[in-house]
PDB file of C-alpha atoms in Angstrom:
ATOM      1  CA  UNK A   1     101.651  75.138  86.134  1.00 54.00           C
ATOM      2  CA  UNK A   2     103.765  78.356  86.774  1.00 52.00           C
ATOM      3  CA  UNK A   3     100.570  80.270  87.972  1.00 52.00           C
ATOM      4  CA  UNK A   4      99.450  77.781  90.420  1.00 51.00           C
ATOM      5  CA  UNK A   5     103.088  77.914  91.410  1.00 52.00           C
ATOM      6  CA  UNK A   6     103.716  81.207  92.020  1.00 55.00           C
ATOM      7  CA  UNK A   7     100.324  81.847  93.666  1.00 56.00           C
ATOM      8  CA  UNK A   8     101.315  78.937  96.136  1.00 54.00           C
ATOM      9  CA  UNK A   9     103.887  81.874  97.303  1.00 52.00           C
ATOM     10  CA  UNK A  10     101.337  84.413  98.088  1.00 54.00           C
ATOM     11  CA  UNK A  11      99.818  83.829 101.421  1.00 52.00           C
ATOM     12  CA  UNK A  12     102.333  83.870 104.135  1.00 52.00           C
ATOM     13  CA  UNK A  13     101.161  75.394 114.009  1.00 37.00           C
ATOM     14  CA  UNK A  14     100.116  75.797 117.305  1.00 36.00           C
ATOM     15  CA  UNK A  15      97.717  73.673 119.446  1.00 36.00           C
ATOM     16  CA  UNK A  16      95.108  72.584 117.425  1.00 36.00           C
ATOM     17  CA  UNK A  17      92.234  75.381 117.589  1.00 39.00           C
ATOM     18  CA  UNK A  18      89.402  76.864 115.420  1.00 38.00           C
ATOM     19  CA  UNK A  19      89.873  80.029 113.448  1.00 44.00           C
ATOM     20  CA  UNK A  20      86.743  81.483 111.607  1.00 45.00           C
ATOM     21  CA  UNK A  21      87.500  84.356 108.644  1.00 51.00           C
ATOM     22  CA  UNK A  22      84.443  86.651 109.163  1.00 49.00           C
ATOM     23  CA  UNK A  23      85.214  87.730 105.365  1.00 50.00           C
ATOM     24  CA  UNK A  24      84.902  83.689 103.970  1.00 52.00           C
ATOM     25  CA  UNK A  25      82.635  81.667 103.947  1.00 44.00           C
ATOM     26  CA  UNK A  26      84.957  78.781 104.704  1.00 41.00           C
ATOM     27  CA  UNK A  27      86.679  78.552 108.204  1.00 40.00           C
ATOM     28  CA  UNK A  28      90.001  77.463 108.538  1.00 43.00           C
ATOM     29  CA  UNK A  29      91.257  74.671 110.903  1.00 33.00           C
ATOM     30  CA  UNK A  30      94.767  74.321 111.908  1.00 35.00           C
ATOM     31  CA  UNK A  31      95.936  70.921 113.589  1.00 33.00           C
ATOM     32  CA  UNK A  32      99.438  70.125 114.297  1.00 32.00           C
ATOM     33  CA  UNK A  33     100.575  66.760 113.997  1.00 33.00           C
ATOM     34  CA  UNK A  34     104.070  65.318 115.552  1.00 34.00           C
ATOM     35  CA  UNK A  35     106.158  65.961 112.462  1.00 37.00           C
ATOM     36  CA  UNK A  36     103.935  68.586 110.193  1.00 36.00           C
ATOM     37  CA  UNK A  37     101.112  71.202 109.984  1.00 36.00           C
ATOM     38  CA  UNK A  38      97.901  69.800 108.123  1.00 37.00           C
ATOM     39  CA  UNK A  39      95.790  72.681 107.320  1.00 37.00           C
ATOM     40  CA  UNK A  40      91.520  71.323 106.351  1.00 38.00           C
ATOM     41  CA  UNK A  41      88.632  72.610 105.404  1.00 37.00           C
ATOM     42  CA  UNK A  42      85.272  71.305 106.880  1.00 38.00           C
ATOM     43  CA  UNK A  43      82.094  71.845 105.319  1.00 38.00           C
ATOM     44  CA  UNK A  44      80.425  72.883 108.278  1.00 37.00           C
ATOM     45  CA  UNK A  45      81.141  74.356 111.561  1.00 38.00           C
ATOM     46  CA  UNK A  46      79.161  75.332 114.890  1.00 34.00           C
ATOM     47  CA  UNK A  47      79.243  79.119 115.213  1.00 33.00           C
ATOM     48  CA  UNK A  48      79.611  78.558 118.917  1.00 32.00           C
ATOM     49  CA  UNK A  49      83.330  76.321 118.555  1.00 34.00           C
ATOM     50  CA  UNK A  50      84.531  79.476 115.884  1.00 37.00           C
ATOM     51  CA  UNK A  51      83.941  81.529 118.658  1.00 33.00           C
ATOM     52  CA  UNK A  52      87.733  80.220 120.716  1.00 36.00           C
ATOM     53  CA  UNK A  53      90.496  83.355 120.710  1.00 36.00           C
ATOM     54  CA  UNK A  54      92.324  82.878 117.845  1.00 36.00           C
ATOM     55  CA  UNK A  55      95.206  83.945 120.136  1.00 36.00           C
ATOM     56  CA  UNK A  56      95.290  81.811 122.552  1.00 35.00           C
ATOM     57  CA  UNK A  57      98.236  79.884 123.054  1.00 35.00           C
ATOM     58  CA  UNK A  58     100.356  81.853 120.687  1.00 37.00           C
ATOM     59  CA  UNK A  59     103.654  81.768 122.299  1.00 35.00           C
ATOM     60  CA  UNK A  60     103.285  83.866 125.157  1.00 36.00           C
ATOM     61  CA  UNK A  61     100.694  86.306 123.870  1.00 39.00           C
ATOM     62  CA  UNK A  62     100.917  89.085 121.932  1.00 39.00           C
ATOM     63  CA  UNK A  63     103.058  91.947 123.036  1.00 40.00           C
ATOM     64  CA  UNK A  64     101.363  94.901 125.404  1.00 42.00           C
ATOM     65  CA  UNK A  65     103.117  97.868 123.396  1.00 50.00           C
ATOM     66  CA  UNK A  66     104.033  96.505 119.527  1.00 55.00           C
ATOM     67  CA  UNK A  67     107.370  97.907 118.685  1.00 63.00           C
ATOM     68  CA  UNK A  68     106.089  99.115 115.574  1.00 70.00           C
ATOM     69  CA  UNK A  69     104.058 103.455 116.215  1.00 66.00           C
ATOM     70  CA  UNK A  70     101.017 103.111 114.363  1.00 66.00           C
ATOM     71  CA  UNK A  71     100.834 106.454 112.436  1.00 81.00           C
ATOM     72  CA  UNK A  72      98.316 107.775 109.462  1.00 89.00           C
ATOM     73  CA  UNK A  73      99.922 105.818 106.458  1.00 92.00           C
ATOM     74  CA  UNK A  74      98.505 102.441 108.559  1.00 95.00           C
ATOM     75  CA  UNK A  75      94.994 104.011 109.100  1.00 94.00           C
ATOM     76  CA  UNK A  76      95.028 104.820 105.690  1.00 95.00           C
ATOM     77  CA  UNK A  77      96.779 101.867 104.368  1.00 95.00           C
ATOM     78  CA  UNK A  78      94.065  99.839 106.744  1.00 96.00           C
ATOM     79  CA  UNK A  79      91.189 101.749 105.273  1.00 95.00           C
ATOM     80  CA  UNK A  80      92.155 101.315 101.366  1.00 96.00           C
ATOM     81  CA  UNK A  81      92.951  97.538 101.399  1.00 96.00           C
ATOM     82  CA  UNK A  82      89.107  97.319 103.134  1.00 95.00           C
ATOM     83  CA  UNK A  83      88.277  99.227 100.034  1.00 94.00           C
ATOM     84  CA  UNK A  84      90.266  97.401  97.619  1.00 93.00           C
ATOM     85  CA  UNK A  85      88.332  93.464  97.326  1.00 92.00           C
ATOM     86  CA  UNK A  86      91.423  92.249  98.166  1.00 88.00           C
ATOM     87  CA  UNK A  87      93.628  94.039  95.934  1.00 90.00           C
ATOM     88  CA  UNK A  88      90.728  93.333  92.656  1.00 91.00           C
ATOM     89  CA  UNK A  89      90.527  97.174  92.952  1.00 91.00           C
ATOM     90  CA  UNK A  90      93.506  98.843  91.696  1.00 90.00           C
ATOM     91  CA  UNK A  91      92.487 102.346  91.321  1.00 91.00           C
ATOM     92  CA  UNK A  92      94.481 103.334  94.972  1.00 93.00           C
ATOM     93  CA  UNK A  93      97.670 101.150  94.291  1.00 94.00           C
ATOM     94  CA  UNK A  94      99.837 103.901  93.768  1.00 95.00           C
ATOM     95  CA  UNK A  95      98.907 105.602  96.548  1.00 95.00           C
ATOM     96  CA  UNK A  96      99.203 102.141  98.684  1.00 96.00           C
ATOM     97  CA  UNK A  97     102.214 101.543  97.357  1.00 96.00           C
ATOM     98  CA  UNK A  98     103.669 104.853  97.891  1.00 96.00           C
ATOM     99  CA  UNK A  99     102.819 105.022 101.906  1.00 96.00           C
ATOM    100  CA  UNK A 100     104.416 101.020 102.244  1.00 96.00           C
ATOM    101  CA  UNK A 101     107.720 102.483 100.812  1.00 96.00           C
ATOM    102  CA  UNK A 102     107.211 105.611 103.372  1.00 95.00           C
ATOM    103  CA  UNK A 103     106.792 103.035 106.272  1.00 94.00           C
ATOM    104  CA  UNK A 104     109.819 100.817 104.959  1.00 94.00           C
ATOM    105  CA  UNK A 105     111.921 103.844 104.557  1.00 93.00           C
ATOM    106  CA  UNK A 106     110.826 104.894 108.592  1.00 91.00           C
ATOM    107  CA  UNK A 107     111.282 101.495 110.487  1.00 90.00           C
ATOM    108  CA  UNK A 108     113.419 100.162 112.876  1.00 88.00           C
ATOM    109  CA  UNK A 109     114.749  96.428 113.689  1.00 88.00           C
ATOM    110  CA  UNK A 110     112.705  95.796 116.927  1.00 89.00           C
ATOM    111  CA  UNK A 111     114.544  92.258 117.306  1.00 90.00           C
ATOM    112  CA  UNK A 112     114.328  88.588 116.854  1.00 92.00           C
ATOM    113  CA  UNK A 113     111.435  87.993 119.935  1.00 92.00           C
ATOM    114  CA  UNK A 114     109.690  90.953 119.321  1.00 92.00           C
ATOM    115  CA  UNK A 115     109.223  90.374 115.050  1.00 93.00           C
ATOM    116  CA  UNK A 116     108.516  86.452 115.969  1.00 94.00           C
ATOM    117  CA  UNK A 117     105.526  87.050 118.560  1.00 94.00           C
ATOM    118  CA  UNK A 118     104.107  89.809 116.156  1.00 94.00           C
ATOM    119  CA  UNK A 119     104.318  87.596 113.021  1.00 95.00           C
ATOM    120  CA  UNK A 120     103.467  84.182 114.285  1.00 97.00           C
ATOM    121  CA  UNK A 121     100.014  82.864 113.657  1.00 97.00           C
ATOM    122  CA  UNK A 122      97.428  82.917 110.267  1.00 97.00           C
ATOM    123  CA  UNK A 123      96.753  85.743 107.746  1.00 97.00           C
ATOM    124  CA  UNK A 124      94.210  86.507 105.770  1.00 97.00           C
ATOM    125  CA  UNK A 125      95.280  88.834 102.722  1.00 97.00           C
ATOM    126  CA  UNK A 126      93.456  91.756 102.476  1.00 96.00           C
ATOM    127  CA  UNK A 127      95.007  93.889  99.467  1.00 97.00           C
ATOM    128  CA  UNK A 128      97.948  92.762  97.259  1.00 96.00           C
ATOM    129  CA  UNK A 129     100.050  93.566  93.871  1.00 96.00           C
ATOM    130  CA  UNK A 130     101.143  89.852  92.862  1.00 95.00           C
ATOM    131  CA  UNK A 131      99.651  89.522  89.734  1.00 95.00           C
ATOM    132  CA  UNK A 132      99.394  85.398  90.706  1.00 93.00           C
ATOM    133  CA  UNK A 133      96.717  85.542  93.331  1.00 95.00           C
ATOM    134  CA  UNK A 134      95.111  88.360  91.780  1.00 95.00           C
ATOM    135  CA  UNK A 135      94.336  86.413  88.877  1.00 95.00           C
ATOM    136  CA  UNK A 136      93.016  83.128  90.606  1.00 95.00           C
ATOM    137  CA  UNK A 137      90.499  85.775  92.260  1.00 95.00           C
ATOM    138  CA  UNK A 138      89.564  87.376  89.060  1.00 95.00           C
ATOM    139  CA  UNK A 139      88.960  84.306  87.498  1.00 94.00           C
ATOM    140  CA  UNK A 140      88.922  81.184  90.188  1.00 94.00           C
ATOM    141  CA  UNK A 141      90.661  78.092  88.613  1.00 92.00           C
ATOM    142  CA  UNK A 142      88.889  74.637  87.750  1.00 90.00           C
ATOM    143  CA  UNK A 143      85.798  76.172  87.405  1.00 92.00           C
ATOM    144  CA  UNK A 144      86.340  77.059  91.368  1.00 93.00           C
ATOM    145  CA  UNK A 145      85.487  80.716  92.697  1.00 95.00           C
ATOM    146  CA  UNK A 146      87.660  82.149  94.609  1.00 96.00           C
ATOM    147  CA  UNK A 147      87.336  82.512  98.422  1.00 95.00           C
ATOM    148  CA  UNK A 148      90.399  83.906  99.862  1.00 95.00           C
ATOM    149  CA  UNK A 149      94.521  83.949 100.961  1.00 97.00           C
ATOM    150  CA  UNK A 150      96.249  83.602 103.307  1.00 96.00           C
ATOM    151  CA  UNK A 151      98.414  81.092 105.700  1.00 94.00           C
ATOM    152  CA  UNK A 152      99.875  80.078 108.921  1.00 96.00           C
ATOM    153  CA  UNK A 153     103.270  80.764 110.426  1.00 97.00           C
ATOM    154  CA  UNK A 154     105.141  79.009 113.241  1.00 96.00           C
ATOM    155  CA  UNK A 155     107.941  80.937 113.469  1.00 95.00           C
ATOM    156  CA  UNK A 156     108.821  78.493 116.600  1.00 95.00           C
ATOM    157  CA  UNK A 157     108.810  75.720 114.720  1.00 96.00           C
ATOM    158  CA  UNK A 158     110.587  77.255 111.696  1.00 96.00           C
ATOM    159  CA  UNK A 159     107.497  76.051 109.907  1.00 96.00           C
ATOM    160  CA  UNK A 160     104.497  77.430 107.697  1.00 96.00           C
ATOM    161  CA  UNK A 161     101.773  76.454 105.054  1.00 95.00           C
ATOM    162  CA  UNK A 162     100.295  79.241 102.729  1.00 95.00           C
ATOM    163  CA  UNK A 163      97.050  78.666 100.642  1.00 96.00           C
ATOM    164  CA  UNK A 164      94.295  80.462  98.014  1.00 97.00           C
ATOM    165  CA  UNK A 165      91.166  79.420  99.072  1.00 97.00           C
ATOM    166  CA  UNK A 166      88.317  78.411  96.772  1.00 96.00           C
ATOM    167  CA  UNK A 167      84.478  78.807  97.479  1.00 89.00           C
ATOM    168  CA  UNK A 168      83.663  74.755  97.044  1.00 88.00           C
ATOM    169  CA  UNK A 169      86.909  73.608  99.340  1.00 91.00           C
ATOM    170  CA  UNK A 170      89.430  73.341  96.441  1.00 95.00           C
ATOM    171  CA  UNK A 171      92.776  74.735  97.558  1.00 96.00           C
ATOM    172  CA  UNK A 172      96.084  75.641  96.169  1.00 96.00           C
ATOM    173  CA  UNK A 173      98.832  75.204  99.248  1.00 96.00           C
ATOM    174  CA  UNK A 174     102.120  75.104 100.011  1.00 95.00           C
ATOM    175  CA  UNK A 175     104.300  74.507 102.679  1.00 94.00           C
ATOM    176  CA  UNK A 176     107.791  75.098 103.545  1.00 95.00           C
ATOM    177  CA  UNK A 177     110.728  76.417 106.130  1.00 95.00           C
ATOM    178  CA  UNK A 178     110.912  79.955 107.379  1.00 95.00           C
ATOM    179  CA  UNK A 179     113.460  81.433 109.689  1.00 94.00           C
ATOM    180  CA  UNK A 180     113.960  84.916 111.030  1.00 92.00           C
ATOM    181  CA  UNK A 181     116.590  87.532 109.713  1.00 85.00           C
ATOM    182  CA  UNK A 182     116.338  90.869 112.293  1.00 75.00           C
ATOM    183  CA  UNK A 183     117.892  92.963 109.216  1.00 79.00           C
ATOM    184  CA  UNK A 184     114.994  95.264 107.779  1.00 84.00           C
ATOM    185  CA  UNK A 185     112.632  93.057 109.985  1.00 93.00           C
ATOM    186  CA  UNK A 186     113.278  89.757 107.466  1.00 95.00           C
ATOM    187  CA  UNK A 187     111.340  87.384 107.257  1.00 95.00           C
ATOM    188  CA  UNK A 188     113.088  83.719 104.993  1.00 95.00           C
ATOM    189  CA  UNK A 189     111.270  81.224 103.616  1.00 95.00           C
ATOM    190  CA  UNK A 190     111.680  78.341 101.773  1.00 95.00           C
ATOM    191  CA  UNK A 191     108.868  75.770  99.549  1.00 94.00           C
ATOM    192  CA  UNK A 192     109.324  72.082 100.231  1.00 91.00           C
ATOM    193  CA  UNK A 193     106.039  71.681  98.613  1.00 91.00           C
ATOM    194  CA  UNK A 194     103.030  72.770  96.480  1.00 94.00           C
ATOM    195  CA  UNK A 195      99.996  70.702  96.172  1.00 95.00           C
ATOM    196  CA  UNK A 196      96.560  71.322  94.844  1.00 95.00           C
ATOM    197  CA  UNK A 197      93.823  70.225  96.873  1.00 94.00           C
ATOM    198  CA  UNK A 198      90.615  69.401  93.972  1.00 93.00           C
ATOM    199  CA  UNK A 199      87.369  67.433  94.546  1.00 90.00           C
ATOM    200  CA  UNK A 200      88.740  64.830  97.347  1.00 89.00           C
ATOM    201  CA  UNK A 201      91.909  64.414  95.960  1.00 93.00           C
ATOM    202  CA  UNK A 202      95.350  65.815  96.539  1.00 95.00           C
ATOM    203  CA  UNK A 203      97.815  66.207  93.941  1.00 94.00           C
ATOM    204  CA  UNK A 204     101.168  67.087  94.867  1.00 93.00           C
ATOM    205  CA  UNK A 205     103.388  69.887  92.613  1.00 88.00           C
ATOM    206  CA  UNK A 206     107.783  69.751  92.088  1.00 82.00           C
ATOM    207  CA  UNK A 207     108.025  72.924  93.937  1.00 80.00           C
ATOM    208  CA  UNK A 208     111.541  74.914  94.912  1.00 81.00           C
ATOM    209  CA  UNK A 209     111.394  78.278  95.810  1.00 87.00           C
ATOM    210  CA  UNK A 210     112.300  80.942  98.140  1.00 91.00           C
ATOM    211  CA  UNK A 211     112.364  84.654  98.816  1.00 94.00           C
ATOM    212  CA  UNK A 212     111.644  87.122 101.901  1.00 95.00           C
ATOM    213  CA  UNK A 213     109.510  89.621 103.379  1.00 95.00           C
ATOM    214  CA  UNK A 214     110.106  92.963 104.937  1.00 95.00           C
ATOM    215  CA  UNK A 215     107.276  93.501 107.986  1.00 96.00           C
ATOM    216  CA  UNK A 216     107.244  97.024 107.654  1.00 95.00           C
ATOM    217  CA  UNK A 217     104.358  97.240 110.215  1.00 95.00           C
ATOM    218  CA  UNK A 218     102.600  94.343 112.520  1.00 94.00           C
ATOM    219  CA  UNK A 219     100.362  94.709 115.533  1.00 93.00           C
ATOM    220  CA  UNK A 220      97.736  92.262 116.900  1.00 92.00           C
ATOM    221  CA  UNK A 221      95.256  92.831 113.924  1.00 95.00           C
ATOM    222  CA  UNK A 222      97.497  93.761 110.687  1.00 96.00           C
ATOM    223  CA  UNK A 223     100.648  93.441 108.629  1.00 96.00           C
ATOM    224  CA  UNK A 224     101.772  94.563 105.615  1.00 97.00           C
ATOM    225  CA  UNK A 225     105.021  93.899 103.807  1.00 96.00           C
ATOM    226  CA  UNK A 226     107.176  93.974 100.385  1.00 97.00           C
ATOM    227  CA  UNK A 227     108.613  90.763  99.445  1.00 96.00           C
ATOM    228  CA  UNK A 228     111.407  89.916  97.002  1.00 95.00           C
ATOM    229  CA  UNK A 229     109.889  90.022  94.167  1.00 94.00           C
ATOM    230  CA  UNK A 230     108.509  93.255  94.786  1.00 96.00           C
ATOM    231  CA  UNK A 231     104.604  92.507  95.251  1.00 97.00           C
ATOM    232  CA  UNK A 232     103.237  94.702  98.427  1.00 97.00           C
ATOM    233  CA  UNK A 233     100.732  93.085 100.755  1.00 97.00           C
ATOM    234  CA  UNK A 234      98.339  93.809 103.533  1.00 97.00           C
ATOM    235  CA  UNK A 235      97.380  91.337 106.325  1.00 98.00           C
ATOM    236  CA  UNK A 236      94.466  91.056 108.717  1.00 97.00           C
ATOM    237  CA  UNK A 237      93.971  88.306 111.352  1.00 97.00           C
ATOM    238  CA  UNK A 238      91.370  85.864 110.954  1.00 96.00           C
ATOM    239  CA  UNK A 239      89.128  87.366 113.543  1.00 95.00           C
ATOM    240  CA  UNK A 240      89.719  90.556 112.268  1.00 95.00           C
ATOM    241  CA  UNK A 241      86.500  91.751 110.341  1.00 90.00           C
ATOM    242  CA  UNK A 242      87.203  92.135 106.334  1.00 86.00           C
ATOM    243  CA  UNK A 243      84.965  95.748 105.831  1.00 85.00           C
TER     244      UNK A 243
END
């Protein structure tokens, strides 16, 4: 299914920890095992457990002085992203794309280690122009209502998991390898496997694809980028409010 495969690209471990997305009905658990990271979605989790810090133990911590300088463009983009219903309201898309293009034109390479620290961890997509994700957001999947798109990136073990999640616990996921390319603050990736989780079953899918994302801005809360297919994306950390 081409739509499912394209959607698996959209979202781009650490020690076991609990993550909660305030804009989602489902908490996230990322658990690192000996050979690979597994993402699963519980049905109930206490608020006390979810209150743990998202960033604890993230590869030495985030930068105290982010190398990307925030400005009016970033502030306006975040504001518009919050109003876009995760990309489903597209009236301001051209303005948002222009702001991202301007950030890209003015950015400077920040180096491998700084980029790793800023990109590492978990992200929820706030806004995208990617049609496969927007189609799932608008129409759902196999009767399931869209919840969120996002993913978990482990830059220190060169692996990641992307997910498009639905409110009843079903999901489309993809795992792959990832690496830093310092040019244009670029992160390159290649998928190894995709899978559909539906009704308690996991269906593996043949899937081979790759690309990159140029990170035009990143700090401890937000990340803004353009991918190799020309799709625009704004992400937030799961503990940052959606609105």
